[in-house]
Coordinates of C-alpha atoms in Angstrom, one line a residue:
M652 CA -45.1 -10.7 37.0
S653 CA -47.2 -11.4 40.1
V654 CA -49.2 -8.1 39.9
G655 CA -51.6 -7.7 36.9
F656 CA -53.0 -4.5 35.5
K657 CA -56.5 -5.2 36.9
E658 CA -55.1 -5.6 40.5
L659 CA -53.5 -2.1 40.4
T660 CA -55.6 0.7 41.8
G661 CA -55.0 4.3 42.8
K662 CA -52.2 6.7 42.0
D663 CA -49.5 4.2 42.6
S664 CA -51.0 1.7 40.2
A665 CA -51.2 4.3 37.5
D666 CA -47.5 5.2 37.9
K667 CA -46.6 1.5 37.8
C668 CA -48.6 1.1 34.6
R669 CA -46.8 4.0 33.0
R670 CA -43.4 2.6 34.0
I671 CA -44.3 -0.8 32.7
E672 CA -45.6 0.6 29.4
A673 CA -42.4 2.7 29.0
F674 CA -40.3 -0.5 29.7
Y675 CA -42.1 -2.5 27.0
I676 CA -41.7 0.4 24.5
L677 CA -38.0 0.5 25.1
Q678 CA -37.7 -3.3 24.7
I679 CA -39.5 -3.1 21.4
R680 CA -37.2 -0.3 20.1
W681 CA -34.1 -2.2 21.1
L682 CA -35.2 -5.4 19.5
R683 CA -36.2 -3.8 16.2
P684 CA -33.5 -4.3 13.5
A685 CA -31.2 -1.3 13.4
I686 CA -31.8 -0.4 9.8
H687 CA -33.4 3.0 10.2
C688 CA -32.3 5.5 12.9
P689 CA -35.0 7.8 14.2
N690 CA -34.4 11.4 13.5
S691 CA -33.8 12.8 17.0
F692 CA -32.8 16.2 15.6
N693 CA -36.2 16.7 14.0
D694 CA -34.7 18.8 11.2
G695 CA -36.4 17.1 8.3
V696 CA -33.3 15.2 7.2
K697 CA -33.6 11.4 7.0
R698 CA -30.7 9.5 8.5
S699 CA -29.9 5.8 8.2
M700 CA -27.4 3.5 9.8
N701 CA -25.1 1.5 7.5
I702 CA -25.0 -2.2 8.4
I703 CA -21.8 -4.0 7.6
D704 CA -22.1 -7.6 6.6
F705 CA -18.8 -9.2 7.7
K706 CA -19.6 -12.5 5.9
K707 CA -19.9 -10.9 2.5
P708 CA -16.7 -11.4 0.5
V709 CA -14.7 -8.2 -0.2
K710 CA -12.7 -7.7 -3.3
R711 CA -9.2 -6.9 -2.3
S712 CA -7.0 -4.5 -4.2
F713 CA -3.9 -6.0 -5.7
R714 CA -0.9 -3.8 -6.4
G715 CA 1.6 -6.5 -7.3
N716 CA 1.4 -5.6 -11.0
T717 CA 2.1 -1.9 -10.3
A718 CA 5.0 -2.4 -7.8
V719 CA 8.3 -1.0 -8.9
V720 CA 11.1 -3.5 -9.0
P721 CA 14.1 -2.2 -7.0
Q722 CA 17.3 -1.4 -9.0
L723 CA 20.8 -2.1 -7.7
E724 CA 23.5 0.5 -7.7
K725 CA 27.1 -0.5 -6.9
V726 CA 28.4 2.0 -4.3
L727 CA 31.3 0.3 -2.5
T728 CA 34.0 -2.3 -3.0
V729 CA 35.9 -3.6 0.0
I730 CA 39.0 -5.9 0.1
L731 CA 39.5 -7.6 3.5
K732 CA 42.8 -9.2 4.5
T733 CA 42.3 -11.8 7.1
D734 CA 44.4 -14.0 9.4
V735 CA 44.4 -17.8 9.5
P736 CA 41.0 -19.0 10.8
V737 CA 40.9 -20.3 14.3
L738 CA 38.6 -23.3 14.9
M739 CA 36.5 -22.9 18.0
G740 CA 34.9 -26.4 17.6
I741 CA 31.3 -27.7 17.4
C742 CA 28.9 -25.3 19.2
S743 CA 25.2 -25.5 19.8
D744 CA 24.5 -23.8 16.4
G745 CA 27.2 -25.5 14.4
L746 CA 30.9 -25.7 13.7
R747 CA 32.4 -22.3 14.5
S748 CA 35.6 -20.7 13.3
S749 CA 36.9 -17.1 13.6
S750 CA 39.3 -15.0 11.6
R751 CA 40.9 -11.7 12.6
I752 CA 40.8 -8.9 10.1
L753 CA 44.3 -7.5 9.6
G754 CA 43.4 -4.6 7.3
G755 CA 42.5 -3.9 3.7
E756 CA 41.2 -1.1 1.5
F757 CA 38.0 0.1 0.0
H758 CA 36.9 2.2 -3.0
A759 CA 33.7 4.2 -3.7
E760 CA 32.6 6.8 -6.2
Y761 CA 33.2 9.8 -3.9
F762 CA 35.6 8.5 -1.2
S763 CA 38.1 5.7 -0.5
G764 CA 40.4 4.6 2.2
S765 CA 41.6 1.7 4.3
V766 CA 40.2 -1.1 6.5
Q767 CA 41.2 -0.7 10.1
A768 CA 42.9 -3.7 11.7
G769 CA 41.1 -5.4 14.5
G770 CA 37.8 -6.5 13.0
S771 CA 36.6 -10.1 12.9
S772 CA 34.9 -12.6 10.6
M773 CA 32.9 -15.4 12.3
Q774 CA 31.7 -18.5 10.3
V775 CA 29.2 -21.1 11.5
E776 CA 28.9 -24.2 9.4
L777 CA 25.4 -25.6 9.7
S778 CA 25.9 -28.4 7.2
S779 CA 28.3 -29.4 4.4
E780 CA 26.6 -27.0 2.0
L781 CA 25.5 -24.1 4.3
A782 CA 27.3 -21.6 6.5
F783 CA 26.4 -18.3 8.2
L784 CA 28.9 -15.4 8.3
D785 CA 29.1 -12.5 10.7
T786 CA 31.7 -10.0 9.7
R787 CA 32.5 -6.7 11.5
F788 CA 35.1 -4.1 10.6
T789 CA 35.7 -0.4 10.4
L790 CA 36.5 1.7 7.3
V791 CA 38.7 4.8 7.5
T792 CA 38.3 7.4 4.7
Q793 CA 41.1 9.5 3.4
L794 CA 39.6 12.4 5.5
G795 CA 39.8 10.3 8.7
E796 CA 36.1 9.6 8.8
L797 CA 35.1 6.2 10.4
I798 CA 32.5 3.9 9.0
S799 CA 31.4 0.9 11.0
V800 CA 30.2 -2.1 9.1
E801 CA 28.3 -5.1 10.4
S802 CA 27.5 -7.7 7.7
Q803 CA 25.4 -10.9 8.0
G804 CA 26.1 -13.4 5.2
V805 CA 25.1 -16.8 3.8
L806 CA 27.5 -19.1 2.1
L807 CA 26.1 -21.9 -0.2
M808 CA 28.3 -24.5 -1.8
D809 CA 27.5 -27.2 -4.4
E810 CA 28.9 -30.7 -4.4
V811 CA 32.1 -29.7 -6.1
G812 CA 32.7 -26.8 -3.6
Q813 CA 31.9 -29.1 -0.7
Q814 CA 34.5 -31.7 -1.9
E815 CA 37.1 -29.0 -2.4
L816 CA 36.6 -27.7 1.1
Q817 CA 36.8 -31.2 2.5
N818 CA 40.1 -31.7 0.6
G819 CA 41.5 -28.5 2.2
V820 CA 41.2 -26.4 -0.9
W821 CA 40.6 -22.7 -0.2
P822 CA 39.4 -20.6 -1.8
I823 CA 36.7 -22.6 -3.5
S824 CA 36.7 -22.5 -7.3
D825 CA 34.5 -19.8 -8.9
G826 CA 31.0 -21.1 -9.8
H827 CA 30.8 -23.7 -7.1
Y828 CA 29.8 -21.3 -4.2
Q829 CA 27.5 -18.4 -3.7
C830 CA 27.9 -15.9 -0.9
T831 CA 25.7 -12.9 -0.2
C832 CA 25.3 -10.6 2.7
T833 CA 23.2 -7.7 4.1
P834 CA 25.4 -5.0 5.7
R835 CA 24.5 -2.2 8.2
F836 CA 26.5 0.9 8.3
K837 CA 27.1 3.3 11.3
V838 CA 28.5 6.8 10.6
S839 CA 28.8 10.1 12.3
L840 CA 26.6 13.0 11.2
G841 CA 27.8 14.4 7.9
P842 CA 28.0 13.6 4.2
N843 CA 28.1 9.9 4.8
E844 CA 24.7 9.7 6.5
W845 CA 23.1 8.2 3.4
L846 CA 24.8 4.9 4.3
E847 CA 22.4 4.7 7.3
K848 CA 19.3 5.7 5.3
S849 CA 19.5 3.1 2.5
A850 CA 19.1 -0.7 2.1
F851 CA 22.1 -2.7 0.8
I852 CA 23.0 -6.1 -0.4
G853 CA 26.5 -7.5 -0.8
K854 CA 28.2 -10.1 -2.9
T855 CA 31.3 -11.8 -1.4
E856 CA 34.1 -13.3 -3.4
Y857 CA 37.1 -15.2 -2.1
I858 CA 40.0 -14.2 -4.3
Q859 CA 42.9 -15.6 -2.2
D860 CA 43.4 -17.7 0.9
N861 CA 43.6 -14.5 3.0
E862 CA 41.7 -11.9 0.9
T863 CA 38.0 -11.4 0.6
L864 CA 36.3 -9.0 -1.9
I865 CA 32.9 -7.7 -1.0
S866 CA 30.8 -5.6 -3.4
F867 CA 28.0 -3.6 -1.8
Y868 CA 24.9 -2.5 -3.8
R869 CA 22.3 0.0 -2.8
M870 CA 18.7 -0.8 -3.5
K871 CA 16.9 2.0 -5.4
S872 CA 13.2 2.0 -6.3

């Protein structure tokens, strides 16, 4: 600062001195470690500021041992009748084929009915052992209610199953493939709404060359 305290005279110099003094007092207060907060309320109660040390390790709570393992409840069995697969050829995601759903039937604890013709089952072979499935169909209950089903599945085959498939054998022998799926249901408002409010997993079995059995299980905690 070019002007010292001794060079200041008169009323203006006194005001400048007070401003300079106030400035330094504020600087000292801001630079002081924020451990104790002055009691601006002047009510006799001591207040302090909690300082968080982000470098200090924090013990995390672990609830893995107390988590409830979900239980599976079988709620629906569907038999799909399909047409002869139509080979689309090699696409960007793999070898694609599609089958038209001709009909079928389904059974549950509280309702049953038929499978509406017109759905489809798409299969994408990514390798000799792995294929993805996309199956879409509509169920019709005995009361005429419609239940739309969209199922995404994964088909895994061992060496025996792969060899059977290459030799034109279908369906593959039991124990040499595993097929699971995750369905999504769409229903109208009414007694079947629980299908939209639950999580499901399905197991697919190929029982004949043109029939597929899918068992759906609801996950319950």
